[in-house]
Amino acid sequence: DGGITQSPKYLFRKEGQNVTLSCEQNLNHDAMYWYRQDPGQGLRLIYYSQIVNDFQKGDIAEGYSVSREKKESFPLTVTSAQKNPTAFYLCASSDRDRDFYSNQPQHFGDGTRLSIL
Amino acid sequence: AQTVTQSQPEMSVQEAETVTLSCTYDTSESDYYLFWYKQPPSRQMILVIRQEAYKQQNATENRFSVNFQKAAKSFSLKISDSQLGDAAMYFCAYRRIGGAQKLVFGQGTRLTINP
C-alpha cells in the first residue's frame, strides 16, 4: 500500500544537539510538507517542497532545515537554534494539481513526537 | 495572509445525535479550497470532506456534510447520526488555488461522543 512513513515515532533531543526526522513517501507525489503541532493548537507549516532540489520556508522555519535530494524523501533537521522543539511533527505529501482546479488533497504520515531530555 | 478560526475548543454530542462544528476564515481570494480533517487519538490526519469555493453546492460524504457560506466566510461541518468512532480533534483548513498547496489550519475542535 502506498503511504507516508515517518520515523522515529518518538525522539528525544539533548541540549545543543541537532536531530533529524525522517519522512518517506511512495505515492509518487511531487510536493511534500512539514508541519508542527503544539498541544491544543492547529498545525503550522515549517517548510515545503514542490519539486526535487527546491524548498521554501513556511510560517515557522527558524531553527529548522530541510533537504529534498530525492522525490520520495524530505527529512527535517531540528537544530540547536530551535529553543522550544517539543512538539508533534507531521509530514505530508500531495500530487501536483493536474489543472488549476483539480484540488489534490494532502496525505499525512503518522507523526513524530519530539521531546527535550 | 489567510487565517482560519475555530471558535469551539470542545464540543460533545450524544451518540446518534447531530452536531455542527464551526469554522470561519479570512481571505481576499475569490477561489480557494476548504477542508475538514479528523485527528483521532492515534494522531493520524484523515481527510473528512472538501469543498471548492467556486461550487455553490455543499459537499457531502455519507454522514458528513458542510454548510458553506462564501459571503460570510463560514464553513461548518455537520455530523449526523454521531458514532463513538467520530470522537477526535477536527481541523478546518484553507488552501488557495494554484501555486504551492499549503494548508492553513484552524486551532481545532475536540469532539466527544457520549454513549
mmCIF file of C-alpha atoms in Angstrom:
data_model
loop_
_atom_site.group_PDB
_atom_site.id
_atom_site.type_symbol
_atom_site.label_atom_id
_atom_site.label_comp_id
_atom_site.label_asym_id
_atom_site.label_seq_id
_atom_site.Cartn_x
_atom_site.Cartn_y
_atom_site.Cartn_z
ATOM 1 C CA ASP A 1 0.000 0.000 0.000
ATOM 2 C CA GLY A 2 1.190 3.478 -0.799
ATOM 3 C CA GLY A 3 1.675 5.903 2.015
ATOM 4 C CA ILE A 4 3.928 8.155 4.053
ATOM 5 C CA THR A 5 6.329 6.745 6.631
ATOM 6 C CA GLN A 6 7.706 8.912 9.401
ATOM 7 C CA SER A 7 10.439 7.743 11.740
ATOM 8 C CA PRO A 8 11.138 7.533 14.533
ATOM 9 C CA LYS A 9 7.777 7.626 16.308
ATOM 10 C CA TYR A 10 9.394 9.148 19.416
ATOM 11 C CA LEU A 11 12.598 11.177 19.576
ATOM 12 C CA PHE A 12 14.490 12.830 22.401
ATOM 13 C CA ARG A 13 16.902 15.719 21.972
ATOM 14 C CA LYS A 14 19.638 16.836 24.302
ATOM 15 C CA GLU A 15 20.595 20.479 24.709
ATOM 16 C CA GLY A 16 22.741 21.729 21.839
ATOM 17 C CA GLN A 17 22.017 18.693 19.697
ATOM 18 C CA ASN A 18 20.662 18.559 16.160
ATOM 19 C CA VAL A 19 18.185 15.798 15.389
ATOM 20 C CA THR A 20 16.732 14.642 12.066
ATOM 21 C CA LEU A 21 13.205 13.417 11.475
ATOM 22 C CA SER A 22 12.687 11.117 8.522
ATOM 23 C CA CYS A 23 9.806 11.292 6.034
ATOM 24 C CA GLU A 24 9.500 8.896 3.104
ATOM 25 C CA GLN A 25 6.588 8.571 0.663
ATOM 26 C CA ASN A 26 5.871 6.019 -2.059
ATOM 27 C CA LEU A 27 2.876 7.841 -3.509
ATOM 28 C CA ASN A 28 4.961 9.393 -6.302
ATOM 29 C CA HIS A 29 3.874 12.825 -5.084
ATOM 30 C CA ASP A 30 5.756 15.914 -6.203
ATOM 31 C CA ALA A 31 5.062 18.090 -3.168
ATOM 32 C CA MET A 32 5.984 17.429 0.465
ATOM 33 C CA TYR A 33 5.409 19.416 3.659
ATOM 34 C CA TRP A 34 6.432 19.570 7.309
ATOM 35 C CA TYR A 35 4.011 20.782 9.976
ATOM 36 C CA ARG A 36 4.422 21.313 13.691
ATOM 37 C CA GLN A 37 1.547 20.692 16.124
ATOM 38 C CA ASP A 38 1.603 22.017 19.686
ATOM 39 C CA PRO A 39 -0.952 20.911 22.325
ATOM 40 C CA GLY A 40 -4.351 22.476 21.776
ATOM 41 C CA GLN A 41 -3.231 24.133 18.572
ATOM 42 C CA GLY A 42 -3.592 23.519 14.898
ATOM 43 C CA LEU A 43 -0.813 22.612 12.512
ATOM 44 C CA ARG A 44 1.704 25.227 11.464
ATOM 45 C CA LEU A 45 3.800 24.951 8.307
ATOM 46 C CA ILE A 46 7.574 24.703 8.779
ATOM 47 C CA TYR A 47 8.901 24.005 5.268
ATOM 48 C CA TYR A 48 7.538 22.732 1.991
ATOM 49 C CA SER A 49 8.946 21.447 -1.283
ATOM 50 C CA GLN A 50 7.139 21.367 -4.595
ATOM 51 C CA ILE A 51 9.874 19.630 -6.548
ATOM 52 C CA VAL A 52 13.191 17.855 -6.029
ATOM 53 C CA ASN A 53 16.115 20.134 -5.095
ATOM 54 C CA ASP A 54 13.792 23.005 -4.245
ATOM 55 C CA PHE A 55 12.084 24.015 -0.980
ATOM 56 C CA GLN A 56 10.605 27.105 0.660
ATOM 57 C CA LYS A 57 10.188 28.361 4.206
ATOM 58 C CA GLY A 58 6.803 28.157 5.812
ATOM 59 C CA ASP A 59 5.480 30.230 8.683
ATOM 60 C CA ILE A 60 7.832 28.952 11.412
ATOM 61 C CA ALA A 61 11.069 27.920 9.656
ATOM 62 C CA GLU A 62 13.515 29.410 12.173
ATOM 63 C CA GLY A 63 15.600 26.709 13.867
ATOM 64 C CA TYR A 64 14.762 24.080 11.242
ATOM 65 C CA SER A 65 16.378 22.914 7.997
ATOM 66 C CA VAL A 66 15.350 20.512 5.227
ATOM 67 C CA SER A 67 16.666 18.882 2.086
ATOM 68 C CA ARG A 68 14.940 17.363 -0.944
ATOM 69 C CA GLU A 69 17.513 15.312 -2.821
ATOM 70 C CA LYS A 70 15.056 12.589 -3.809
ATOM 71 C CA LYS A 71 11.402 12.782 -4.774
ATOM 72 C CA GLU A 72 10.367 10.283 -2.101
ATOM 73 C CA SER A 73 12.314 11.767 0.828
ATOM 74 C CA PHE A 74 12.034 15.053 2.749
ATOM 75 C CA PRO A 75 13.988 14.929 6.046
ATOM 76 C CA LEU A 76 13.610 17.671 8.651
ATOM 77 C CA THR A 77 16.503 18.674 10.920
ATOM 78 C CA VAL A 78 15.667 20.372 14.195
ATOM 79 C CA THR A 79 18.760 22.397 15.022
ATOM 80 C CA SER A 80 20.054 23.605 18.375
ATOM 81 C CA ALA A 81 18.816 27.065 17.363
ATOM 82 C CA GLN A 82 15.220 25.867 17.868
ATOM 83 C CA LYS A 83 14.827 26.654 21.577
ATOM 84 C CA ASN A 84 11.410 25.076 22.021
ATOM 85 C CA PRO A 85 11.405 21.930 19.887
ATOM 86 C CA THR A 86 8.986 19.867 21.988
ATOM 87 C CA ALA A 87 6.021 19.185 19.687
ATOM 88 C CA PHE A 88 4.371 16.674 17.394
ATOM 89 C CA TYR A 89 5.721 16.812 13.834
ATOM 90 C CA LEU A 90 3.688 15.758 10.839
ATOM 91 C CA CYS A 91 4.909 15.192 7.298
ATOM 92 C CA ALA A 92 2.523 15.375 4.347
ATOM 93 C CA SER A 93 2.612 14.998 0.591
ATOM 94 C CA SER A 94 0.345 15.851 -2.316
ATOM 95 C CA ASP A 95 0.200 15.264 -6.016
ATOM 96 C CA ARG A 96 0.642 18.197 -8.344
ATOM 97 C CA ASP A 97 -2.659 19.767 -9.374
ATOM 98 C CA ARG A 98 -3.406 18.425 -12.849
ATOM 99 C CA ASP A 99 -5.030 21.697 -13.737
ATOM 100 C CA PHE A 100 -5.867 24.893 -11.950
ATOM 101 C CA TYR A 101 -8.947 23.467 -10.264
ATOM 102 C CA SER A 102 -8.037 19.832 -9.671
ATOM 103 C CA ASN A 103 -7.680 20.104 -5.849
ATOM 104 C CA GLN A 104 -5.260 17.343 -4.869
ATOM 105 C CA PRO A 105 -5.583 16.711 -1.106
ATOM 106 C CA GLN A 106 -2.636 16.285 1.242
ATOM 107 C CA HIS A 107 -1.866 12.856 2.705
ATOM 108 C CA PHE A 108 -0.258 12.697 6.142
ATOM 109 C CA GLY A 109 2.174 10.409 7.919
ATOM 110 C CA ASP A 110 1.647 9.148 11.478
ATOM 111 C CA GLY A 111 3.924 11.775 13.013
ATOM 112 C CA THR A 112 6.976 12.010 15.257
ATOM 113 C CA ARG A 113 6.815 13.226 18.842
ATOM 114 C CA LEU A 114 9.948 15.164 19.799
ATOM 115 C CA SER A 115 10.838 15.906 23.400
ATOM 116 C CA ILE A 116 13.778 17.539 25.178
ATOM 117 C CA LEU A 117 15.816 15.458 27.627
ATOM 118 C CA ALA B 1 -2.368 36.366 4.977
ATOM 119 C CA GLN B 2 -5.187 33.895 5.254
ATOM 120 C CA THR B 3 -6.434 32.867 8.691
ATOM 121 C CA VAL B 4 -8.788 30.130 9.876
ATOM 122 C CA THR B 5 -10.672 30.319 13.173
ATOM 123 C CA GLN B 6 -12.461 27.565 15.039
ATOM 124 C CA SER B 7 -14.203 29.182 17.992
ATOM 125 C CA GLN B 8 -15.289 25.973 19.740
ATOM 126 C CA PRO B 9 -12.322 24.330 21.532
ATOM 127 C CA GLU B 10 -14.552 21.460 22.686
ATOM 128 C CA MET B 11 -17.924 20.023 21.734
ATOM 129 C CA SER B 12 -19.863 16.996 22.906
ATOM 130 C CA VAL B 13 -22.846 15.127 21.496
ATOM 131 C CA GLN B 14 -24.927 12.115 22.380
ATOM 132 C CA GLU B 15 -24.422 9.044 20.247
ATOM 133 C CA ALA B 16 -26.814 9.015 17.238
ATOM 134 C CA GLU B 17 -27.447 12.758 17.532
ATOM 135 C CA THR B 18 -26.316 15.514 15.160
ATOM 136 C CA VAL B 19 -23.562 18.018 15.888
ATOM 137 C CA THR B 20 -22.251 21.031 13.978
ATOM 138 C CA LEU B 21 -18.674 22.303 14.209
ATOM 139 C CA SER B 22 -17.992 25.914 13.248
ATOM 140 C CA CYS B 23 -15.215 27.397 11.149
ATOM 141 C CA THR B 24 -14.652 30.880 9.786
ATOM 142 C CA TYR B 25 -11.820 32.088 7.604
ATOM 143 C CA ASP B 26 -10.417 35.258 6.209
ATOM 144 C CA THR B 27 -9.104 35.634 2.675
ATOM 145 C CA SER B 28 -9.052 38.149 -0.134
ATOM 146 C CA GLU B 29 -9.038 35.393 -2.756
ATOM 147 C CA SER B 30 -12.213 34.581 -4.685
ATOM 148 C CA ASP B 31 -11.338 30.969 -5.440
ATOM 149 C CA TYR B 32 -9.914 28.529 -2.905
ATOM 150 C CA TYR B 33 -10.438 25.147 -1.270
ATOM 151 C CA LEU B 34 -11.665 24.290 2.205
ATOM 152 C CA PHE B 35 -11.185 21.040 4.096
ATOM 153 C CA TRP B 36 -12.165 19.297 7.291
ATOM 154 C CA TYR B 37 -9.597 16.882 8.716
ATOM 155 C CA LYS B 38 -10.139 14.461 11.591
ATOM 156 C CA GLN B 39 -7.364 13.562 14.041
ATOM 157 C CA PRO B 40 -8.296 10.611 16.307
ATOM 158 C CA PRO B 41 -6.212 9.676 19.376
ATOM 159 C CA SER B 42 -3.825 7.805 17.049
ATOM 160 C CA ARG B 43 -2.812 11.297 15.789
ATOM 161 C CA GLN B 44 -3.344 10.363 12.122
ATOM 162 C CA MET B 45 -4.764 13.186 9.998
ATOM 163 C CA ILE B 46 -7.704 11.893 7.988
ATOM 164 C CA LEU B 47 -9.460 13.912 5.295
ATOM 165 C CA VAL B 48 -13.175 14.049 6.063
ATOM 166 C CA ILE B 49 -14.580 16.338 3.392
ATOM 167 C CA ARG B 50 -13.516 19.078 0.978
ATOM 168 C CA GLN B 51 -15.240 21.984 -0.722
ATOM 169 C CA GLU B 52 -14.274 24.038 -3.737
ATOM 170 C CA ALA B 53 -15.249 27.694 -3.258
ATOM 171 C CA TYR B 54 -16.388 28.023 -6.864
ATOM 172 C CA LYS B 55 -19.005 25.307 -6.332
ATOM 173 C CA GLN B 56 -22.254 26.546 -4.818
ATOM 174 C CA GLN B 57 -23.437 23.070 -3.832
ATOM 175 C CA ASN B 58 -22.439 21.993 -0.342
ATOM 176 C CA ALA B 59 -20.238 18.894 -0.218
ATOM 177 C CA THR B 60 -21.499 15.715 1.444
ATOM 178 C CA GLU B 61 -19.762 12.460 2.361
ATOM 179 C CA ASN B 62 -22.117 9.918 3.904
ATOM 180 C CA ARG B 63 -22.913 11.228 7.427
ATOM 181 C CA PHE B 64 -20.728 14.321 6.977
ATOM 182 C CA SER B 65 -21.886 17.468 5.247
ATOM 183 C CA VAL B 66 -20.838 21.097 5.164
ATOM 184 C CA ASN B 67 -22.669 24.406 5.194
ATOM 185 C CA PHE B 68 -20.522 26.667 3.037
ATOM 186 C CA GLN B 69 -21.462 30.352 3.219
ATOM 187 C CA LYS B 70 -18.996 32.123 0.932
ATOM 188 C CA ALA B 71 -20.148 35.681 1.612
ATOM 189 C CA ALA B 72 -19.959 35.112 5.361
ATOM 190 C CA LYS B 73 -16.676 33.180 5.003
ATOM 191 C CA SER B 74 -18.117 30.360 7.046
ATOM 192 C CA PHE B 75 -17.573 26.622 6.606
ATOM 193 C CA SER B 76 -19.300 24.466 9.223
ATOM 194 C CA LEU B 77 -19.239 20.666 9.438
ATOM 195 C CA LYS B 78 -22.366 18.708 10.318
ATOM 196 C CA ILE B 79 -22.038 15.156 11.571
ATOM 197 C CA SER B 80 -25.296 13.217 11.525
ATOM 198 C CA ASP B 81 -26.012 10.040 13.490
ATOM 199 C CA SER B 82 -22.858 10.518 15.572
ATOM 200 C CA GLN B 83 -20.890 7.372 16.321
ATOM 201 C CA LEU B 84 -18.320 6.612 19.004
ATOM 202 C CA GLY B 85 -15.660 6.419 16.295
ATOM 203 C CA ASP B 86 -16.279 10.052 15.425
ATOM 204 C CA ALA B 87 -14.576 11.148 18.648
ATOM 205 C CA ALA B 88 -11.493 13.115 17.587
ATOM 206 C CA MET B 89 -9.975 16.532 17.039
ATOM 207 C CA TYR B 90 -11.434 18.174 13.966
ATOM 208 C CA PHE B 91 -9.463 20.750 11.998
ATOM 209 C CA CYS B 92 -10.741 23.154 9.405
ATOM 210 C CA ALA B 93 -8.180 24.077 6.737
ATOM 211 C CA TYR B 94 -7.875 26.530 3.854
ATOM 212 C CA ARG B 95 -5.859 26.306 0.663
ATOM 213 C CA ARG B 96 -5.579 28.801 -2.128
ATOM 214 C CA ILE B 97 -5.922 27.686 -5.736
ATOM 215 C CA GLY B 98 -2.760 27.483 -7.789
ATOM 216 C CA GLY B 99 0.817 27.812 -6.617
ATOM 217 C CA ALA B 100 2.020 25.953 -3.549
ATOM 218 C CA GLN B 101 -0.588 23.667 -1.999
ATOM 219 C CA LYS B 102 -0.017 24.929 1.543
ATOM 220 C CA LEU B 103 -2.751 24.377 4.078
ATOM 221 C CA VAL B 104 -3.696 26.933 6.727
ATOM 222 C CA PHE B 105 -5.278 25.228 9.727
ATOM 223 C CA GLY B 106 -7.639 26.354 12.446
ATOM 224 C CA GLN B 107 -6.942 25.621 16.104
ATOM 225 C CA GLY B 108 -9.131 22.542 16.175
ATOM 226 C CA THR B 109 -12.292 21.383 17.977
ATOM 227 C CA ARG B 110 -12.196 18.353 20.248
ATOM 228 C CA LEU B 111 -15.390 16.324 19.746
ATOM 229 C CA THR B 112 -16.561 13.925 22.452
ATOM 230 C CA ILE B 113 -19.294 11.372 21.793
ATOM 231 C CA ASN B 114 -21.371 10.400 24.841
ATOM 232 C CA PRO B 115 -22.792 6.860 24.726
#
